[in-house]
XYZ file of C-alpha atoms in Angstrom:
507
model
C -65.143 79.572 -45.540
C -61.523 79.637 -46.815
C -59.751 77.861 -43.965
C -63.112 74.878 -44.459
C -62.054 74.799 -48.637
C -58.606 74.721 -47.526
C -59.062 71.977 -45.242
C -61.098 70.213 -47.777
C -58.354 70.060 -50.129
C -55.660 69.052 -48.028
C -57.967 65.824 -46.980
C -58.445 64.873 -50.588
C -55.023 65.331 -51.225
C -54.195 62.729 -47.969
C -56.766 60.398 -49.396
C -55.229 60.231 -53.035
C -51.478 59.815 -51.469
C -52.664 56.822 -49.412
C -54.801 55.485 -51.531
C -52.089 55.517 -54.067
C -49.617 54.287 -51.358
C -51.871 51.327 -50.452
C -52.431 50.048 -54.131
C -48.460 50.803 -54.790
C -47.545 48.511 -51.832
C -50.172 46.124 -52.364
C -48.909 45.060 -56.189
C -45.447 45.115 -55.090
C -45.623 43.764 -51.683
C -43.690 46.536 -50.177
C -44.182 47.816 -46.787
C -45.075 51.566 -45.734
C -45.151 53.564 -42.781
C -47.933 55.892 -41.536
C -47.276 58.056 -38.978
C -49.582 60.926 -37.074
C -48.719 63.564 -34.072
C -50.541 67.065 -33.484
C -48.178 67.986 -36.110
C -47.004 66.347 -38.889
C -48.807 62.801 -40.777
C -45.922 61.230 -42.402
C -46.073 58.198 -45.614
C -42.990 56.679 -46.107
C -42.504 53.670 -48.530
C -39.427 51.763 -49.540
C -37.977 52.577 -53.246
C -39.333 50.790 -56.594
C -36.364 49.134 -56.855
C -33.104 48.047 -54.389
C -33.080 46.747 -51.012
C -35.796 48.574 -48.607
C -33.097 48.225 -45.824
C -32.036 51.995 -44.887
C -28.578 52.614 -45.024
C -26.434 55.368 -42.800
C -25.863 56.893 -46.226
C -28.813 57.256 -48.200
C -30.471 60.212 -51.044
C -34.125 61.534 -49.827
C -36.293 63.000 -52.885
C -37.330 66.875 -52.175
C -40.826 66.111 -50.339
C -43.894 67.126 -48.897
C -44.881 66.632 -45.879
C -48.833 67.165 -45.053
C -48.643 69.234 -41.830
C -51.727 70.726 -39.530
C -49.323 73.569 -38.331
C -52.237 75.607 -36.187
C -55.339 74.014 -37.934
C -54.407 76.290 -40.777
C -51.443 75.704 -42.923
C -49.662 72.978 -44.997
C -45.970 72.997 -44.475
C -43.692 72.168 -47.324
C -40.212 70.927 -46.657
C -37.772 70.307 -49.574
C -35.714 67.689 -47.821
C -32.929 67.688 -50.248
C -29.779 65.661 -49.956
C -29.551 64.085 -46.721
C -26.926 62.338 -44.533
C -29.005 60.040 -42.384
C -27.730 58.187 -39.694
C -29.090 54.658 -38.548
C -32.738 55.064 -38.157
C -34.158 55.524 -35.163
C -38.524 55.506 -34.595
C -38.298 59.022 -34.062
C -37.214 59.292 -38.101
C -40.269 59.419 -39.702
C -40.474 62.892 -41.603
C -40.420 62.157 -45.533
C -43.077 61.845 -48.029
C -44.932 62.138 -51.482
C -42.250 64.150 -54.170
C -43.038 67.555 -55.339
C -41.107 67.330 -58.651
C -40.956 63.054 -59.256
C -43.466 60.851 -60.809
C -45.516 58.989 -57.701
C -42.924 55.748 -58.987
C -40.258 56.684 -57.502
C -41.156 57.052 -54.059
C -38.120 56.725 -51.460
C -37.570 55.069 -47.868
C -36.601 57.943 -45.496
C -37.045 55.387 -42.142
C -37.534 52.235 -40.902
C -40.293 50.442 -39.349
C -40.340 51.008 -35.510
C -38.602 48.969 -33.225
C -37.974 48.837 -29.308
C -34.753 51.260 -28.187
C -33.387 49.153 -25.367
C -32.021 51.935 -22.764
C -30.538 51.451 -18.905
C -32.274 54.150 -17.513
C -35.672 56.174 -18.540
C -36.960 59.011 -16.708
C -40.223 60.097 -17.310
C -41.046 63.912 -17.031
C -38.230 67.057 -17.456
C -39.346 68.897 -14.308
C -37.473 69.556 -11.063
C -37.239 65.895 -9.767
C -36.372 64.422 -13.384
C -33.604 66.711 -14.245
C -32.368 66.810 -10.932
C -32.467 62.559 -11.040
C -30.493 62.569 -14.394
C -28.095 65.168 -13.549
C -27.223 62.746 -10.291
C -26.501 60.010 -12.191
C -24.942 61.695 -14.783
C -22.286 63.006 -11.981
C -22.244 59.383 -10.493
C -21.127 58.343 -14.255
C -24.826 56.745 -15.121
C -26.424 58.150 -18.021
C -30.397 58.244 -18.985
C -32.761 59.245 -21.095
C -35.669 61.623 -20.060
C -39.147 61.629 -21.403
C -40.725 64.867 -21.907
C -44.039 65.397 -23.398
C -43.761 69.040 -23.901
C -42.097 70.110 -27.043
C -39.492 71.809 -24.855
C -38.787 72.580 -21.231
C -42.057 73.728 -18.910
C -40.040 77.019 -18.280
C -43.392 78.715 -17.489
C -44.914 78.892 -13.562
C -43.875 81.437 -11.359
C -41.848 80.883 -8.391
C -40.617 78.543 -5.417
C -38.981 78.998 -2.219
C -36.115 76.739 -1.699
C -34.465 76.123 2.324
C -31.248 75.268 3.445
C -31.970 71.471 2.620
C -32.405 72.579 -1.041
C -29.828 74.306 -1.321
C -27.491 71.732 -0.339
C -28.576 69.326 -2.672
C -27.872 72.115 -5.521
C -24.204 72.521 -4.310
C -23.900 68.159 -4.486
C -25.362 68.975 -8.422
C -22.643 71.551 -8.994
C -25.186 75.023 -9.888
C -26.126 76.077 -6.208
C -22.985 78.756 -6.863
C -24.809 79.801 -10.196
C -28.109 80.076 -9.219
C -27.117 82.082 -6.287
C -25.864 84.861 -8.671
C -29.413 84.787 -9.441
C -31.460 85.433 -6.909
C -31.533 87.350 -3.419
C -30.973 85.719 -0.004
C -34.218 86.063 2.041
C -33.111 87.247 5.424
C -36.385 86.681 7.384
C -39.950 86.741 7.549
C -43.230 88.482 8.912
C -46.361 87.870 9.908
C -49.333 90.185 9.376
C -53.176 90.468 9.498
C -55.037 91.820 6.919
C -55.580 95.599 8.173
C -51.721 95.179 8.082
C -50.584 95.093 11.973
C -47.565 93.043 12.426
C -47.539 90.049 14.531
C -44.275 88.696 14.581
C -40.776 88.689 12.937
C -37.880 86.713 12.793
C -34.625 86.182 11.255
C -33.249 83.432 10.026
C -29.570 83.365 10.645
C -30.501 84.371 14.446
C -31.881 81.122 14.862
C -29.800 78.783 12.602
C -26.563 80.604 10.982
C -26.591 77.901 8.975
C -30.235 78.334 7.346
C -30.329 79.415 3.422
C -33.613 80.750 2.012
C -33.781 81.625 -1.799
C -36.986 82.220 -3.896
C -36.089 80.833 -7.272
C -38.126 80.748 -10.583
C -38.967 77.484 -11.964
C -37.902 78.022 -14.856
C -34.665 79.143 -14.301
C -33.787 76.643 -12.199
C -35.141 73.703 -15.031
C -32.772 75.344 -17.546
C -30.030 75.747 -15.295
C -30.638 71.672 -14.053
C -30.504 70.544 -18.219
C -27.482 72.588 -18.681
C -25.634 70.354 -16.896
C -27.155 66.997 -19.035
C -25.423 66.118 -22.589
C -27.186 67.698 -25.254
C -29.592 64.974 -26.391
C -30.317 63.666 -22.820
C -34.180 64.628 -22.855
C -36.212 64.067 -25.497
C -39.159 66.600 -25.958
C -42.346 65.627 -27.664
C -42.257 62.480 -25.787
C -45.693 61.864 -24.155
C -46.229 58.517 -22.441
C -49.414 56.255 -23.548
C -48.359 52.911 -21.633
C -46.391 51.516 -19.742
C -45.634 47.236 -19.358
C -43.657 44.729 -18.190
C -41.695 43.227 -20.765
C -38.950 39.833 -20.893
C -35.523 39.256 -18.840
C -37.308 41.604 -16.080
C -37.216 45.200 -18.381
C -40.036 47.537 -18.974
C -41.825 48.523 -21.850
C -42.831 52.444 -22.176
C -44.783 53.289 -25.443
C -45.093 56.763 -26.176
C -48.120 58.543 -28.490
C -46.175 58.653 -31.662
C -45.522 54.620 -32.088
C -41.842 54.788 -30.277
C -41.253 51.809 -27.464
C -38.475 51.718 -25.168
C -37.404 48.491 -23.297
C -35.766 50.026 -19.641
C -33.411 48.339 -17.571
C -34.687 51.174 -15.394
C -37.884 53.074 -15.104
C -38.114 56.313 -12.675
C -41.458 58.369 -12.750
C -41.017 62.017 -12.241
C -44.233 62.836 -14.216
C -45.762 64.904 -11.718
C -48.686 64.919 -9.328
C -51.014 63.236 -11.852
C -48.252 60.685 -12.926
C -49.851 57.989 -14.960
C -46.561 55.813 -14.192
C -48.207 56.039 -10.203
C -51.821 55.172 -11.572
C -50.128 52.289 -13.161
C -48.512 51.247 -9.672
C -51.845 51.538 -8.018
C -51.717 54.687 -6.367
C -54.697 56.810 -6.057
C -55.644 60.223 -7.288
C -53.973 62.844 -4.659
C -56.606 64.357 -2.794
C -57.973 67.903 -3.216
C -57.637 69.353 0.576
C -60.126 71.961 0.084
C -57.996 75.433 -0.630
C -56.613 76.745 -4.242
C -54.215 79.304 -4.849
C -53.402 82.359 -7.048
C -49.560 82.692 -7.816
C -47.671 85.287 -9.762
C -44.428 87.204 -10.595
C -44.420 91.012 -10.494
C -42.077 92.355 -12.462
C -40.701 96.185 -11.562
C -38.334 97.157 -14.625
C -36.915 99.935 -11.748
C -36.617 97.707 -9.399
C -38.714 96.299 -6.636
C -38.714 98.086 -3.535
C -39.129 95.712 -0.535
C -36.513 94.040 1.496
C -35.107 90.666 1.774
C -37.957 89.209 3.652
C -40.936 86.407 3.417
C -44.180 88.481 3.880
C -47.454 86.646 5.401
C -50.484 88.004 5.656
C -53.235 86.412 7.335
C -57.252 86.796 7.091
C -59.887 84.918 7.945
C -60.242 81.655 5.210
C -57.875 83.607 3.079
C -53.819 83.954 3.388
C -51.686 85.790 1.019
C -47.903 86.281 0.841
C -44.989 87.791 -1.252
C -41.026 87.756 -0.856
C -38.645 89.467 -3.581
C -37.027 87.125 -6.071
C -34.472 89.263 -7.587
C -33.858 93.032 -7.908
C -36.680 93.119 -9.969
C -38.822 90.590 -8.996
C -41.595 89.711 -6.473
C -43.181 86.484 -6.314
C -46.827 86.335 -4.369
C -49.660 83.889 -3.370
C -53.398 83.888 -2.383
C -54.604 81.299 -0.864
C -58.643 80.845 -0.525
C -60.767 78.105 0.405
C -63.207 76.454 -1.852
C -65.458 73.384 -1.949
C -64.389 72.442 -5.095
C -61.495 72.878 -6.902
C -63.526 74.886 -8.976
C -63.505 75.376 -13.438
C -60.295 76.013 -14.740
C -59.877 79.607 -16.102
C -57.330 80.026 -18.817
C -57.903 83.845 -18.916
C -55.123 85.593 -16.893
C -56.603 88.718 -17.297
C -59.794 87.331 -15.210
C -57.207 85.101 -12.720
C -55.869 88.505 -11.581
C -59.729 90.264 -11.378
C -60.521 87.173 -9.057
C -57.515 87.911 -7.085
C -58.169 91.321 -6.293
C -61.454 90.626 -5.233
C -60.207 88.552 -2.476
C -57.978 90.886 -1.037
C -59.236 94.182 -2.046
C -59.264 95.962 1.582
C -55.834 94.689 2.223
C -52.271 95.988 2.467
C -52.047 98.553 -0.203
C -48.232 96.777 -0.837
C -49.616 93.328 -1.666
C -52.987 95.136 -4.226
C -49.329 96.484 -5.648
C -47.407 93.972 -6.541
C -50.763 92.023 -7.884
C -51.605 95.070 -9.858
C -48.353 95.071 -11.846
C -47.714 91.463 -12.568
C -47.716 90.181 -16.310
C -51.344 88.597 -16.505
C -49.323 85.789 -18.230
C -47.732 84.437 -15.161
C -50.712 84.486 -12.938
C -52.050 80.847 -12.309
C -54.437 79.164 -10.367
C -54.098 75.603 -8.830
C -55.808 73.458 -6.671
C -53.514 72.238 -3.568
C -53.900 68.659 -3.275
C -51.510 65.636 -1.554
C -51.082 61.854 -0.870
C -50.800 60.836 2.246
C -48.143 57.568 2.394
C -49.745 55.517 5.036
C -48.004 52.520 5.905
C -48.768 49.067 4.611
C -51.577 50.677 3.060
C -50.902 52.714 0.482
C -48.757 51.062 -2.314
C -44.449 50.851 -2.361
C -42.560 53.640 -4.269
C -41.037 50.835 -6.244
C -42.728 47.995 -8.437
C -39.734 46.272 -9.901
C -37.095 47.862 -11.382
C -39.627 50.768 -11.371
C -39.724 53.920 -9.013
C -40.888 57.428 -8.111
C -39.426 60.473 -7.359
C -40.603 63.870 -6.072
C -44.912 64.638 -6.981
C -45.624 61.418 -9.280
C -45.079 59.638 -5.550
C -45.727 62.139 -2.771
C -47.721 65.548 -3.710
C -47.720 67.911 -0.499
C -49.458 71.159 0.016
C -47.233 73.965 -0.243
C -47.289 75.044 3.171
C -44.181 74.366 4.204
C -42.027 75.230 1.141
C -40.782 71.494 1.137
C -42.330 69.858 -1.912
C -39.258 71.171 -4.616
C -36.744 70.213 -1.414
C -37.869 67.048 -1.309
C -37.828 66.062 -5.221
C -33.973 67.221 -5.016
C -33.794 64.771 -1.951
C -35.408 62.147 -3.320
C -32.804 62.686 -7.033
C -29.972 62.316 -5.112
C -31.100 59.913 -2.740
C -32.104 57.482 -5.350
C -28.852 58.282 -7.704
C -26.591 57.114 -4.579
C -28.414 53.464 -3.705
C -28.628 53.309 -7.773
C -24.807 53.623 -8.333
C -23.625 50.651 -6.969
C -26.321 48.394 -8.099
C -27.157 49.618 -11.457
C -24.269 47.167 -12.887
C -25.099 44.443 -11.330
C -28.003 41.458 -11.284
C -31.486 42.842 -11.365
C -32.310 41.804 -7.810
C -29.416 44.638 -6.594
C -31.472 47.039 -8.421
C -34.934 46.492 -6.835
C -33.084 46.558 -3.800
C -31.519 49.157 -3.984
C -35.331 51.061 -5.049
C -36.681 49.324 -1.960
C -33.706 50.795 0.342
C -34.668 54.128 -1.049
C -38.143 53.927 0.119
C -37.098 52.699 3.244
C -34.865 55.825 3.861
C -36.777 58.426 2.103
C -40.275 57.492 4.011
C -40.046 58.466 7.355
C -38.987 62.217 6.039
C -42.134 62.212 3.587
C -44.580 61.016 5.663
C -44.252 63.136 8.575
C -43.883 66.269 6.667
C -46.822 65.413 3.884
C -49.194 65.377 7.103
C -47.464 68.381 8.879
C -48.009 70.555 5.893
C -51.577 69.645 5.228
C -52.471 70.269 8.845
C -50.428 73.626 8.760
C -52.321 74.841 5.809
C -55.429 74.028 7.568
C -55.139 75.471 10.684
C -53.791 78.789 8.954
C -56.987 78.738 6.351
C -59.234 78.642 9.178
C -62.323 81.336 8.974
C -64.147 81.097 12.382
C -63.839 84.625 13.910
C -62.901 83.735 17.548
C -60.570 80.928 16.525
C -58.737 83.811 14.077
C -58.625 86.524 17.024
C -56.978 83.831 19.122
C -54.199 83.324 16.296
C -53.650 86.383 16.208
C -52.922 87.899 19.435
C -51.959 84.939 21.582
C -50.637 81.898 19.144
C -48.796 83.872 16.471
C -47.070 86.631 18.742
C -46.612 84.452 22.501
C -46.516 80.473 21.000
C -44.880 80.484 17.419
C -41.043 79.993 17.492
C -39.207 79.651 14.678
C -36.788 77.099 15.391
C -39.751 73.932 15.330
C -40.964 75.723 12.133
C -37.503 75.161 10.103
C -36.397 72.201 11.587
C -37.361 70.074 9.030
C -34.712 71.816 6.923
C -31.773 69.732 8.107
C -30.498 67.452 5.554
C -27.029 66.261 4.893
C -25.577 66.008 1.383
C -22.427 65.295 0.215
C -20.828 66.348 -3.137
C -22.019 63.533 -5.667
C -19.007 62.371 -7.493
């Protein structure tokens, strides 16, 4: 009953400002600004008297600004004395005095106008930050788009491969994030009642192979460390996207802000809305969903340096050590459906259990003491590129990089390797031609399709039909996996080859 009152109030207290606003501008033909986000509406009008034009040096009133801080509270700021700087659309924060009569209401911004920028990257995960940070070496800088009010440091883990790891040295923090994590050595294959199959190691077959499970969010922070400090904007959600004049695009974003890009690259994930807007389909659900998680063991983990698989029938789990204290793990079932989404971790980790409750007492271990808040459960999905069908990677002087253009199952480990790929990839054709006539641009986006799709392609397929073959659940087509594919057929050397990829030090 209190928070309804409370809510009450703070409406009629909106209504009277605007309505006062309204009547105030309307008699002296002044303009005002309204302006709404999950946090924070915003009424700004010019002062009673004096130019409306906002100057770099300018004196704000102590206001009020009407907030919906968790459905809840009104914030008060007392803005004080300010120092503003030019305005930008992003300035709209001052309103209503606490201790002036309504008369002498000040300007705190200016009406929103178009930023013109070079380069815009949309989304602050792996393949944006890796995209930005290769320009930024290669002396181009951008601007990245991020709707989240700071970096997406949450998710669990991913395994990176030699290829990866090579692009990270060209970036300058493959040294760093070494320091961080352990070197996997090899891997193993089990079945559920937990007889081994077969075991390899790495170096034996390629001394020059590099495995390293890495968490995300580590590797995000470490990526934006090397950007200058107001290179990504948080907060910044994309609502459209258009051509505009003189061959730039238009990108409007949820709170009123437009930017008009030279340069648009979409790294907004699998379910980019810069790829809807190229035509691309939905990625396609390929009919398995997985559990991931971190275990955390503040004594340190026990297990060695090794990828673990375990194989059932329709279900597949694995785990490999992160750092000293850390174990990242998967289950992998099929489903129909990609099924309701569960927010609850504390039921994401009961379903897990249930799936592999009669197997290796190690793996029920390292489930059982993982934070419920880094268990998550996703639906593996992916796009498969065919030629002349399926739309280009670039419309314009717009592109894709990483997910927004080609999501691939996870069975590989190649779908992080192949966003750093793509970031350099594109930052090198870009380099050259990002100074010169538009037409050098779009060419140089069309010669990174051309080299970048015969590697996605191939291994977009060879993953899905991997992770199918392994989720199989027919008994006799299991038994023959087991004790004639998986210990006589499987070599390693076909399953990492993939991995090769040259990179050379951006500068």
């Amino acid at each position: 009953m209190a928070t309804s009152k409370l809510h009450l109030v703070k409406l009629f207290y909106i209504v009277l400002v605007c309505q006062f606003l309204i009547d105030e501008c309307a008699v002296e033909k002044k303009p005002f600004i309204f302006h709404q986000d999950d946090k924070r509406m915003s009424v700004i009008v010019p002062k009673t008297s004096g130019s409306s034009k906002r100057s770099s040096q300018q004196i704000c009133d102590p206001v009020i600004c009407l907030a919906s801080h968790e459905n809840t509270r009104t914030r008060l700021t007392n803005a004080g004395t300010h120092s503003l700087p030019p305005a930008t659309p992003d300035d709209v924060c001052y309103c209503c005095p606490l201790n002036r009569i309504p008369s002498s209401f000040t300007i705190c911004s200016s009406s929103v106008q178009s930023q013109k920028q070079d380069v815009v990257i949309v989304g602050a995960g792996i393949a944006g930050l890796a995209t930005a940070v290769s320009l930024h070496r290669l002396g181009i800088e951008s601007v990245v788009l991020e709707q989240a009010e700071s970096l997406r440091t949450g998710g669990t883990s991913l395994t990176l491969f030699k290829n990866g790891w090579r692009v990270l040295d060209a970036l300058g923090v493959g040294d760093y994030l070494r320091t961080q994590f352990l070197e996997i050595q090899g891997m193993a294959i089990n079945t559920e009642d937990g007889r081994e199959l077969r075991s390899f190691k790495f170096k034996e077959e390629d001394e020059s192979q590099e495995v390293r499970a890495v968490e995300r969010g580590i590797l995000l922070e470490t990526l934006a460390n090397q950007l200058p400090p107001d290179a990504i904007r948080f907060s910044s959600k994309l609502a459209k996207i258009d051509k505009g004049g003189s061959g730039e695009t238009l990108l409007k974003l949820t709170d009123g802000t437009q930017l008009s890009a030279k340069i648009v690259i979409g790294c907004d994930g699998i379910r980019s809305p810069i790829a809807t807007w190229m035509g691309f389909p939905e990625p396609k659900y390929v009919g398995h969903c997985a559990f991931r998680g971190l275990a955390f063991y503040p004594d340190g983990q026990p297990f060695e340096p090794k990828v673990n698989y375990i194989y059932g029938r329709g279900v597949r789990a694995g785990y490999v050590p992160v750092s000293p204290t850390k174990v990242y793990w998967f289950v992998c079932f099929n489903s129909s459906t990609p099924g309701p989404k569960i927010t609850d971790p504390s039921v994401l980790k009961k379903q897990t259990g249930e799936l592999v409750k009669n197997w290796p007492l190690e793996l029920l271990n390292i489930i059982d003491v993982t934070p419920d808040d880094t268990i998550i459960r996703t639906p593996l999905v992916d796009r498969w590129l065919w030629p002349t069908i399926s739309p280009s990677a670039s419309t314009g002087s717009v592109v894709l990089v990483g997910d927004a253009w080609h999501p691939m199952t996870p069975n590989l480990g190649q779908g992080a390797c192949c966003a750093l790929e793509d970031a350099v990839v594109l930052a090198r054709k870009l380099a050259s031609a990002i100074k010169s006539e538009p037409k050098s641009v779009e060419n140089a986006l069309k010669s990174y399709e051309t080299e970048r799709w015969p590697r996605i392609f191939p291994l977009t397929i060879r993953a899905n039909l991997v992770g199918t073959l392994l989720q199989l659940d027919n008994p006799l087509v299991c038994s023959v996996r087991n004790n004639i594919v998986i210990p006589k057929v499987v070599r390693l050397g076909p399953i990492l080859e993939h991995t090769n990829f040259e990179c050379e030090p951006l500068s």
